[in-house]
Short mmCIF file of C-alpha atoms and ligand atoms in Angstrom, two decimals:
data_model
loop_
_atom_site.label_atom_id
_atom_site.label_comp_id
_atom_site.label_asym_id
_atom_site.label_seq_id
_atom_site.Cartn_x
_atom_site.Cartn_y
_atom_site.Cartn_z
CA MET A 776 -48.13 -15.88 -32.11
CA ILE A 777 -48.51 -19.05 -34.13
CA LYS A 778 -46.79 -22.05 -32.58
CA VAL A 779 -44.39 -23.59 -35.06
CA ASN A 780 -43.00 -27.10 -35.42
CA ASP A 781 -39.92 -26.79 -33.17
CA ASN A 782 -38.14 -29.53 -35.10
CA PHE A 783 -37.68 -27.18 -38.05
CA THR A 784 -35.81 -24.73 -35.85
CA LEU A 785 -33.24 -27.43 -35.08
CA LEU A 786 -32.12 -27.50 -38.71
CA SER A 787 -29.25 -25.38 -39.92
CA PRO A 788 -30.77 -22.35 -41.70
CA SER A 789 -28.36 -22.58 -44.61
CA TYR A 790 -28.28 -25.20 -47.29
CA LEU A 791 -25.00 -26.63 -48.61
CA PHE A 792 -25.63 -25.66 -52.22
CA SER A 793 -26.61 -22.08 -51.26
CA ASP A 794 -23.28 -21.75 -49.41
CA ILE A 795 -21.45 -23.01 -52.49
CA ALA A 796 -23.41 -20.71 -54.82
CA LYS A 797 -22.54 -17.73 -52.58
CA LYS A 798 -18.83 -18.57 -52.59
CA VAL A 799 -18.86 -18.89 -56.39
CA SER A 800 -20.79 -15.65 -56.89
CA ASP A 801 -18.46 -13.75 -54.47
CA TYR A 802 -15.48 -15.14 -56.38
CA LEU A 803 -16.98 -14.08 -59.72
CA THR A 804 -17.64 -10.57 -58.41
CA MET A 805 -13.94 -10.28 -57.59
CA HIS A 806 -12.77 -12.11 -60.76
CA PRO A 807 -15.40 -11.51 -63.44
CA GLU A 808 -13.13 -12.77 -66.21
CA SER A 809 -12.92 -16.31 -64.71
CA GLU A 810 -14.24 -19.22 -66.71
CA ILE A 811 -15.76 -21.39 -64.05
CA ILE A 812 -16.34 -25.11 -64.65
CA ARG A 813 -19.22 -26.28 -62.47
CA MET A 814 -18.96 -29.88 -61.30
CA GLY A 815 -20.64 -29.36 -57.95
CA ILE A 816 -24.42 -29.57 -57.92
CA GLY A 817 -25.73 -32.92 -59.16
CA ASP A 818 -27.89 -31.55 -61.95
CA VAL A 819 -27.85 -32.98 -65.45
CA THR A 820 -26.89 -30.84 -68.45
CA ARG A 821 -28.05 -32.73 -71.54
CA PRO A 822 -31.53 -32.04 -72.96
CA ILE A 823 -34.57 -34.31 -72.76
CA CYS A 824 -34.36 -37.03 -75.42
CA PRO A 825 -36.39 -36.61 -78.65
CA ALA A 826 -38.81 -39.48 -77.85
CA ALA A 827 -39.84 -37.78 -74.60
CA VAL A 828 -40.01 -34.34 -76.23
CA LYS A 829 -42.37 -35.68 -78.89
CA ALA A 830 -44.55 -37.24 -76.18
CA LEU A 831 -44.64 -33.88 -74.37
CA HIS A 832 -45.84 -32.12 -77.54
CA ASP A 833 -48.42 -34.79 -78.31
CA ALA A 834 -49.74 -34.76 -74.75
CA ALA A 835 -49.95 -30.95 -74.81
CA GLU A 836 -52.07 -31.22 -77.98
CA GLU A 837 -54.33 -33.72 -76.22
CA GLU A 838 -54.80 -31.27 -73.39
CA ALA A 839 -55.78 -28.58 -75.92
CA CYS A 840 -58.76 -30.56 -77.20
CA GLY A 841 -62.04 -31.15 -75.36
CA GLU A 842 -62.26 -34.83 -76.41
CA THR A 843 -58.78 -35.77 -75.22
CA PHE A 844 -58.32 -33.37 -72.30
CA HIS A 845 -57.18 -34.90 -68.98
CA GLY A 846 -57.94 -33.28 -65.65
CA TYR A 847 -57.06 -34.88 -62.33
CA GLY A 848 -55.43 -38.23 -62.91
CA PRO A 849 -55.14 -41.27 -60.65
CA GLU A 850 -53.12 -40.34 -57.54
CA GLN A 851 -50.99 -43.46 -57.93
CA GLY A 852 -50.11 -42.62 -61.55
CA TYR A 853 -51.59 -43.54 -64.94
CA GLY A 854 -51.83 -47.24 -65.76
CA PHE A 855 -49.89 -46.81 -69.01
CA LEU A 856 -46.81 -45.62 -67.08
CA ARG A 857 -47.09 -48.09 -64.20
CA GLU A 858 -47.47 -50.95 -66.69
CA ALA A 859 -44.39 -49.80 -68.62
CA ILE A 860 -42.34 -49.51 -65.42
CA ALA A 861 -43.40 -52.93 -64.13
CA ARG A 862 -42.63 -54.54 -67.46
CA HIS A 863 -39.33 -52.90 -68.44
CA ASP A 864 -37.72 -52.01 -65.11
CA TYR A 865 -38.72 -55.20 -63.32
CA ARG A 866 -40.37 -58.08 -65.19
CA GLU A 867 -37.86 -58.05 -68.06
CA ARG A 868 -35.13 -58.38 -65.43
CA GLY A 869 -36.81 -61.31 -63.76
CA ILE A 870 -38.38 -59.35 -60.89
CA GLU A 871 -42.09 -59.64 -60.14
CA ILE A 872 -43.51 -56.21 -59.31
CA ASP A 873 -47.20 -55.61 -59.89
CA PRO A 874 -48.11 -52.25 -61.51
CA ASP A 875 -50.39 -51.77 -58.51
CA GLU A 876 -47.30 -51.73 -56.24
CA ILE A 877 -45.87 -48.73 -58.12
CA PHE A 878 -46.64 -45.15 -57.08
CA VAL A 879 -45.71 -42.51 -59.66
CA SER A 880 -44.70 -39.18 -58.16
CA ASP A 881 -42.98 -35.89 -58.89
CA GLY A 882 -39.59 -37.30 -57.92
CA ALA A 883 -37.53 -39.26 -55.45
CA LYS A 884 -36.80 -36.27 -53.23
CA SER A 885 -40.49 -35.92 -52.36
CA ASP A 886 -40.95 -39.64 -51.81
CA THR A 887 -37.81 -40.25 -49.74
CA GLY A 888 -38.74 -37.14 -47.76
CA ASN A 889 -42.43 -38.00 -47.32
CA ILE A 890 -42.18 -41.72 -46.59
CA GLY A 891 -41.63 -40.92 -42.92
CA ASP A 892 -45.31 -39.84 -42.74
CA ILE A 893 -46.32 -43.50 -42.52
CA LEU A 894 -43.70 -44.43 -39.90
CA SER A 895 -43.90 -43.97 -36.15
CA PRO A 896 -42.15 -40.87 -34.75
CA ASP A 897 -40.41 -43.31 -32.37
CA CYS A 898 -38.69 -45.29 -35.09
CA LYS A 899 -34.95 -45.58 -34.66
CA VAL A 900 -33.25 -44.61 -37.92
CA ALA A 901 -29.87 -45.57 -39.38
CA VAL A 902 -28.25 -43.65 -42.24
CA THR A 903 -25.05 -44.17 -44.13
CA ASP A 904 -22.49 -41.40 -43.65
CA PRO A 905 -21.86 -39.45 -45.91
CA VAL A 906 -25.49 -39.31 -47.00
CA TYR A 907 -28.01 -37.59 -49.29
CA PRO A 908 -29.07 -34.89 -46.78
CA VAL A 909 -32.83 -35.28 -47.39
CA TYR A 910 -32.95 -38.51 -45.33
CA VAL A 911 -31.47 -36.81 -42.28
CA ASP A 912 -33.25 -33.47 -42.52
CA THR A 913 -36.70 -34.97 -42.99
CA ASN A 914 -36.17 -37.14 -39.91
CA VAL A 915 -35.16 -34.01 -37.99
CA MET A 916 -38.42 -32.37 -39.16
CA ALA A 917 -40.36 -35.43 -37.95
CA GLY A 918 -38.69 -35.35 -34.52
CA ARG A 919 -36.88 -38.66 -34.95
CA ALA A 920 -33.32 -37.36 -34.98
CA GLY A 921 -32.89 -36.05 -31.40
CA THR A 922 -30.45 -33.17 -30.94
CA CYS A 923 -27.54 -32.04 -33.05
CA LEU A 924 -24.19 -32.87 -31.46
CA ASN A 925 -20.95 -30.88 -31.79
CA ASP A 926 -19.63 -33.07 -34.60
CA GLY A 927 -22.78 -32.45 -36.68
CA ARG A 928 -24.29 -35.86 -35.93
CA TRP A 929 -27.85 -36.21 -34.54
CA SER A 930 -28.15 -37.97 -31.20
CA ARG A 931 -30.92 -40.47 -32.14
CA LEU A 932 -29.63 -41.39 -35.59
CA GLU A 933 -27.16 -44.20 -36.10
CA TYR A 934 -24.46 -43.28 -38.60
CA LEU A 935 -22.96 -46.05 -40.71
CA SER A 936 -19.64 -44.62 -41.74
CA CYS A 937 -18.56 -45.30 -45.34
CA THR A 938 -14.97 -44.40 -46.08
CA ALA A 939 -12.04 -45.73 -48.09
CA GLU A 940 -11.11 -47.85 -45.04
CA ASN A 941 -14.24 -50.02 -45.40
CA ASP A 942 -14.38 -49.71 -49.18
CA PHE A 943 -17.49 -47.50 -48.80
CA CYS A 944 -19.53 -50.53 -47.75
CA PRO A 945 -21.70 -49.60 -44.73
CA PRO A 946 -21.10 -51.69 -41.60
CA LEU A 947 -24.14 -53.37 -40.06
CA PRO A 948 -25.68 -51.25 -37.25
CA LYS A 949 -24.40 -51.61 -33.67
CA GLU A 950 -27.93 -51.18 -32.29
CA LYS A 951 -30.94 -52.58 -34.09
CA PRO A 952 -32.68 -49.76 -35.99
CA ASP A 953 -36.29 -49.83 -37.23
CA VAL A 954 -35.50 -48.06 -40.49
CA ILE A 955 -32.35 -48.09 -42.62
CA TYR A 956 -31.73 -45.75 -45.55
CA LEU A 957 -29.51 -47.22 -48.26
CA CYS A 958 -28.67 -45.44 -51.51
CA PHE A 959 -26.73 -47.41 -54.12
CA PRO A 960 -25.13 -46.46 -56.46
CA ASN A 961 -24.38 -43.90 -53.83
CA ASN A 962 -24.69 -40.17 -53.80
CA PRO A 963 -22.24 -38.67 -52.90
CA THR A 964 -19.45 -41.30 -52.97
CA GLY A 965 -20.32 -42.75 -56.40
CA THR A 966 -19.63 -46.25 -55.07
CA SER A 967 -21.96 -49.24 -55.35
CA LEU A 968 -22.72 -52.49 -53.53
CA LYS A 969 -22.24 -55.89 -55.10
CA ARG A 970 -25.07 -58.41 -54.94
CA ASP A 971 -23.67 -60.30 -51.93
CA GLN A 972 -23.08 -57.04 -50.04
CA LEU A 973 -26.68 -55.93 -50.54
CA ALA A 974 -27.94 -59.44 -49.71
CA ARG A 975 -26.26 -59.10 -46.29
CA TRP A 976 -28.46 -56.06 -45.64
CA VAL A 977 -31.64 -57.78 -46.75
CA ASP A 978 -30.82 -60.75 -44.49
CA TYR A 979 -30.12 -58.38 -41.61
CA ALA A 980 -33.40 -56.49 -42.15
CA LEU A 981 -35.43 -59.73 -42.32
CA ALA A 982 -33.76 -61.14 -39.20
CA ASN A 983 -34.23 -57.92 -37.23
CA ASN A 984 -37.60 -56.70 -38.50
CA CYS A 985 -36.19 -53.56 -40.08
CA LEU A 986 -37.49 -51.60 -43.03
CA ILE A 987 -34.93 -50.73 -45.72
CA LEU A 988 -35.62 -47.54 -47.67
CA PHE A 989 -33.63 -48.20 -50.82
CA ASP A 990 -32.92 -45.20 -53.03
CA SER A 991 -31.86 -46.34 -56.48
CA ALA A 992 -32.05 -42.95 -58.21
CA TYR A 993 -28.82 -43.81 -60.06
CA GLU A 994 -29.59 -47.40 -61.10
CA ALA A 995 -29.47 -46.48 -64.81
CA TYR A 996 -25.72 -45.88 -64.46
CA VAL A 997 -24.96 -49.44 -63.37
CA SER A 998 -23.07 -51.51 -65.93
CA ASP A 999 -21.42 -54.15 -63.71
CA PRO A 1000 -23.66 -57.26 -63.86
CA ASP A 1001 -22.71 -58.04 -60.26
CA VAL A 1002 -24.14 -54.72 -59.02
CA PRO A 1003 -27.92 -54.93 -58.46
CA ARG A 1004 -30.01 -52.17 -60.02
CA SER A 1005 -32.95 -52.97 -57.78
CA ILE A 1006 -33.03 -54.27 -54.22
CA TYR A 1007 -35.76 -56.68 -55.36
CA GLU A 1008 -33.09 -58.63 -57.22
CA ILE A 1009 -32.26 -59.90 -53.73
CA GLU A 1010 -34.29 -62.79 -52.33
CA GLY A 1011 -36.59 -61.66 -49.53
CA ALA A 1012 -36.40 -57.91 -50.29
CA ARG A 1013 -40.12 -57.71 -51.02
CA ARG A 1014 -40.70 -58.41 -47.32
CA CYS A 1015 -38.38 -55.67 -46.01
CA ALA A 1016 -37.76 -52.93 -48.58
CA ILE A 1017 -39.34 -49.94 -50.27
CA GLU A 1018 -37.56 -48.79 -53.43
CA PHE A 1019 -37.37 -45.21 -54.75
CA ARG A 1020 -36.57 -44.39 -58.37
CA SER A 1021 -36.32 -41.22 -60.37
CA PHE A 1022 -36.36 -40.19 -64.03
CA SER A 1023 -34.18 -37.19 -63.09
CA LYS A 1024 -30.74 -38.69 -63.55
CA THR A 1025 -31.94 -41.48 -65.83
CA ALA A 1026 -33.46 -39.21 -68.46
CA GLY A 1027 -32.78 -35.59 -67.58
CA PHE A 1028 -36.14 -35.04 -65.83
CA THR A 1029 -34.69 -32.85 -63.05
CA GLY A 1030 -36.83 -29.98 -64.37
CA LEU A 1031 -39.81 -31.99 -65.66
CA ARG A 1032 -40.14 -33.89 -62.34
CA CYS A 1033 -41.14 -37.55 -62.29
CA GLY A 1034 -40.16 -40.58 -60.26
CA TYR A 1035 -41.78 -43.56 -58.60
CA THR A 1036 -41.79 -45.64 -55.45
CA VAL A 1037 -42.39 -49.36 -55.12
CA VAL A 1038 -44.19 -50.56 -52.00
CA PRO A 1039 -44.69 -54.35 -52.17
CA ARG A 1040 -47.88 -55.75 -50.74
CA GLU A 1041 -45.99 -58.14 -48.46
CA LEU A 1042 -44.52 -55.27 -46.44
CA LYS A 1043 -46.09 -55.20 -43.00
CA GLY A 1044 -45.69 -52.98 -39.97
CA SER A 1045 -47.37 -52.92 -36.60
CA ASP A 1046 -49.50 -50.23 -34.97
CA SER A 1047 -49.11 -49.25 -31.31
CA ASN A 1048 -51.56 -51.98 -30.27
CA GLY A 1049 -49.43 -54.59 -32.01
CA GLY A 1050 -51.90 -54.97 -34.89
CA GLU A 1051 -50.51 -55.77 -38.33
CA VAL A 1052 -50.75 -53.00 -40.94
CA GLY A 1053 -49.82 -53.14 -44.64
CA LEU A 1054 -47.41 -50.36 -45.63
CA HIS A 1055 -48.80 -50.38 -49.19
CA ASN A 1056 -52.23 -49.32 -47.94
CA LEU A 1057 -50.76 -46.63 -45.72
CA TRP A 1058 -48.70 -45.13 -48.56
CA LEU A 1059 -51.72 -45.26 -50.86
CA ARG A 1060 -53.74 -43.42 -48.22
CA ARG A 1061 -50.95 -40.89 -47.71
CA GLN A 1062 -50.53 -40.21 -51.41
CA SER A 1063 -54.22 -40.00 -52.23
CA THR A 1064 -54.70 -37.52 -49.38
CA LYS A 1065 -51.64 -35.31 -49.83
CA PHE A 1066 -50.67 -35.75 -53.51
CA ASN A 1067 -52.80 -35.28 -56.60
CA GLY A 1068 -50.61 -37.14 -59.06
CA ALA A 1069 -47.81 -36.18 -61.44
CA SER A 1070 -49.05 -34.29 -64.49
CA TYR A 1071 -50.46 -36.24 -67.44
CA VAL A 1072 -48.07 -34.58 -69.88
CA ILE A 1073 -45.01 -35.51 -67.83
CA GLN A 1074 -46.20 -39.09 -67.32
CA ARG A 1075 -46.61 -39.41 -71.11
CA ALA A 1076 -43.01 -38.20 -71.50
CA ALA A 1077 -41.84 -40.71 -68.89
CA ALA A 1078 -43.71 -43.53 -70.66
CA ALA A 1079 -41.98 -42.58 -73.93
CA LEU A 1080 -38.64 -43.42 -72.29
CA TYR A 1081 -39.68 -47.08 -72.41
CA THR A 1082 -40.27 -47.14 -76.17
CA GLU A 1083 -37.52 -48.57 -78.35
CA GLN A 1084 -36.33 -45.09 -79.43
CA GLY A 1085 -36.64 -43.74 -75.89
CA ARG A 1086 -34.56 -46.53 -74.42
CA SER A 1087 -31.81 -46.18 -76.98
CA GLN A 1088 -31.71 -42.37 -76.58
CA VAL A 1089 -31.52 -42.69 -72.79
CA ARG A 1090 -28.68 -45.20 -73.11
CA GLU A 1091 -26.81 -42.75 -75.35
CA THR A 1092 -27.04 -39.92 -72.83
CA ILE A 1093 -25.95 -42.12 -69.96
CA ALA A 1094 -23.01 -43.38 -72.02
CA TYR A 1095 -22.06 -39.75 -72.67
CA TYR A 1096 -21.96 -38.94 -68.95
CA MET A 1097 -20.18 -42.18 -68.15
CA GLU A 1098 -17.48 -41.29 -70.64
CA ASN A 1099 -16.93 -38.13 -68.57
CA ALA A 1100 -16.75 -40.29 -65.46
CA ARG A 1101 -14.14 -42.50 -67.11
CA MET A 1102 -12.12 -39.45 -68.19
CA LEU A 1103 -12.24 -38.08 -64.65
CA LEU A 1104 -11.21 -41.38 -63.05
CA GLU A 1105 -8.31 -41.91 -65.43
CA GLY A 1106 -7.21 -38.28 -65.70
CA LEU A 1107 -7.28 -37.55 -61.99
CA THR A 1108 -5.59 -40.83 -61.10
CA ALA A 1109 -2.83 -40.06 -63.61
CA ALA A 1110 -2.47 -36.60 -62.03
CA GLY A 1111 -1.84 -38.25 -58.65
CA PHE A 1112 -5.25 -37.88 -57.00
CA THR A 1113 -6.88 -40.75 -55.13
CA VAL A 1114 -10.38 -41.15 -56.56
CA PHE A 1115 -13.36 -43.43 -55.89
CA GLY A 1116 -16.75 -44.14 -57.45
CA GLY A 1117 -17.45 -43.22 -61.07
CA LYS A 1118 -17.74 -46.80 -62.34
CA ASP A 1119 -21.47 -47.43 -61.93
CA SER A 1120 -22.32 -43.85 -61.05
CA PRO A 1121 -21.89 -40.31 -62.36
CA TYR A 1122 -20.14 -39.16 -59.15
CA ILE A 1123 -16.40 -39.12 -58.46
CA TRP A 1124 -15.28 -38.94 -54.84
CA VAL A 1125 -11.85 -37.34 -54.65
CA LYS A 1126 -9.57 -37.65 -51.62
CA ASN A 1127 -8.34 -34.26 -50.44
CA PRO A 1128 -4.64 -33.54 -50.78
CA GLU A 1129 -2.83 -34.28 -47.49
CA GLY A 1130 -3.51 -31.69 -44.79
CA MET A 1131 -6.47 -30.00 -46.47
CA THR A 1132 -10.05 -30.02 -45.21
CA SER A 1133 -12.92 -30.45 -47.65
CA TRP A 1134 -13.70 -26.71 -47.62
CA GLU A 1135 -10.00 -25.82 -48.05
CA PHE A 1136 -9.81 -28.15 -51.05
CA PHE A 1137 -13.03 -26.63 -52.42
CA ASP A 1138 -11.64 -23.06 -51.99
CA ALA A 1139 -8.30 -24.00 -53.57
CA LEU A 1140 -10.00 -25.57 -56.60
CA LEU A 1141 -12.27 -22.55 -56.99
CA SER A 1142 -9.52 -19.94 -56.75
CA ARG A 1143 -6.66 -21.78 -58.47
CA CYS A 1144 -8.48 -23.92 -61.05
CA ASN A 1145 -11.86 -22.16 -61.35
CA VAL A 1146 -13.45 -25.60 -60.86
CA VAL A 1147 -16.42 -26.02 -58.52
CA GLY A 1148 -16.89 -29.29 -56.63
CA THR A 1149 -18.91 -30.12 -53.51
CA PRO A 1150 -17.07 -30.45 -50.18
CA GLY A 1151 -17.63 -33.95 -48.83
CA CYS A 1152 -18.24 -32.71 -45.27
CA GLY A 1153 -21.51 -31.19 -46.53
CA PHE A 1154 -22.88 -34.75 -46.75
CA GLY A 1155 -21.99 -35.74 -43.19
CA PRO A 1156 -19.00 -36.06 -40.85
CA SER A 1157 -17.50 -39.04 -42.71
CA GLY A 1158 -17.47 -36.95 -45.89
CA GLU A 1159 -14.71 -34.79 -44.40
CA GLY A 1160 -11.50 -35.45 -46.30
CA TYR A 1161 -13.24 -35.78 -49.69
CA LEU A 1162 -14.75 -33.67 -52.46
CA ARG A 1163 -17.44 -34.72 -54.94
CA LEU A 1164 -17.18 -34.04 -58.66
CA THR A 1165 -19.94 -34.87 -61.12
CA ALA A 1166 -19.82 -36.28 -64.64
CA PHE A 1167 -22.87 -34.20 -65.67
CA SER A 1168 -20.89 -31.98 -67.98
CA THR A 1169 -19.58 -31.84 -71.54
CA HIS A 1170 -16.52 -33.83 -72.66
CA GLU A 1171 -14.78 -30.51 -73.37
CA ALA A 1172 -15.42 -29.04 -69.92
CA THR A 1173 -14.47 -32.35 -68.28
CA ALA A 1174 -11.18 -32.47 -70.18
CA ALA A 1175 -10.47 -28.82 -69.30
CA ALA A 1176 -11.21 -29.48 -65.61
CA ILE A 1177 -8.88 -32.49 -65.58
CA GLY A 1178 -6.11 -30.36 -67.13
CA ARG A 1179 -6.57 -27.65 -64.50
CA LEU A 1180 -6.58 -30.16 -61.63
CA ALA A 1181 -3.46 -31.85 -63.02
CA ARG A 1182 -1.66 -28.49 -63.06
CA PHE A 1183 -2.88 -27.87 -59.49
CA ALA A 1184 -1.52 -31.26 -58.39
CA GLY A 1185 1.78 -30.56 -60.11
CA ASN A 1186 2.42 -27.46 -57.97
N1 PLP B 893 -32.07 -39.44 -54.29
C1 PLP B 893 -30.78 -39.17 -54.47
C2 PLP B 893 -29.78 -40.08 -53.88
C3 PLP B 893 -30.38 -38.04 -55.19
O1 PLP B 893 -29.08 -37.80 -55.35
C4 PLP B 893 -31.36 -37.19 -55.72
C5 PLP B 893 -31.00 -35.98 -56.46
O2 PLP B 893 -29.91 -35.50 -56.51
C6 PLP B 893 -32.68 -37.51 -55.51
C7 PLP B 893 -33.01 -38.64 -54.79
C8 PLP B 893 -33.76 -36.60 -55.99
O3 PLP B 893 -34.30 -37.03 -57.16
P1 PLP B 893 -35.53 -36.29 -57.82
O4 PLP B 893 -34.99 -35.28 -58.78
O5 PLP B 893 -36.29 -37.38 -58.46
O6 PLP B 893 -36.32 -35.64 -56.74
#
């Protein structure tokens, strides 16, 4: 028999969104006439913007012609895209990031999941709770998480509980970790950190020699000038943070697949002999060995998002989703629900009605309103007591869902 990686056997065999899909499909089998409104899975619904679609067509034509055909590209990403990212996402906002510090990839899930390859299996990891499950599960796979306890927590991870009581702002760790995952604007709570709140984390990481893995997959949704879109807006972050970004939620690339990771050259770690090692070089080595680059056609589409038309079309789509978020915040508050997030993020975090668990609230919304959310407990123990709704829908479906939830609350 082949010996397997035992760590994988520690993971729960089922995946939150498969459990939800099964519940919805069982319900539809029993009630085929139901008109379900899906506000659970965090996938976008609006099409790719015209500027990116044109770039896709043009790039496909290039690939069809011997003179312009592209085969393998640079593992780190094409210069035209890395230049555009460095200029528009950073330099124009007063942040110095060299194109050479940017690694284009097929998305933030791969990068946040793979980054552990360059870190010691002994690293002590802290995660916010609730949390994007990829951070936890990939540390389980790498053997860093210890064993799963009765309450669903892992013995070697430190959980930084984010609830209404602390305004969803993670408390500093009790024990010094080596690695801290932060995701702001946050999935699933939809809340964000102000500049001074994030600065506290950068100061902590610098003082304690920690690495912050900062996931800013939702930065495009930030409108509050006091909420940083990049951790590098904070003084000193280049010495303690890696940043992950994605075109998925920014520009509807969930199916096309493209994102990028910034690893500043100043970031240093130590090997087991105490020797200093640059994380940039390690990630470059990891990517050029295990990744052959995002496709040329997709990188052309991503670059088109930075043109004048692309930027204005992206802004329009985000404004459309954020109008849904506003409708949800106002409509659900007026109906008597307690809701969080949704101001600089497409996620709304709804407090369960008194006495209901997250799954009970989920079941009640499915059966009585035909609305699908995501039970907060699926994101970690501190998610119990909440349910996540997304703004990735149409105005019509959002308004209908609000009406159904208001009738539910009125009963
Ligand atoms: N990071 C967070 C916090 C997310 O919520 C998601 C997707 O839902 C991702 C990363 C994955 O992004 P991508 O589609 O680029 O893999």
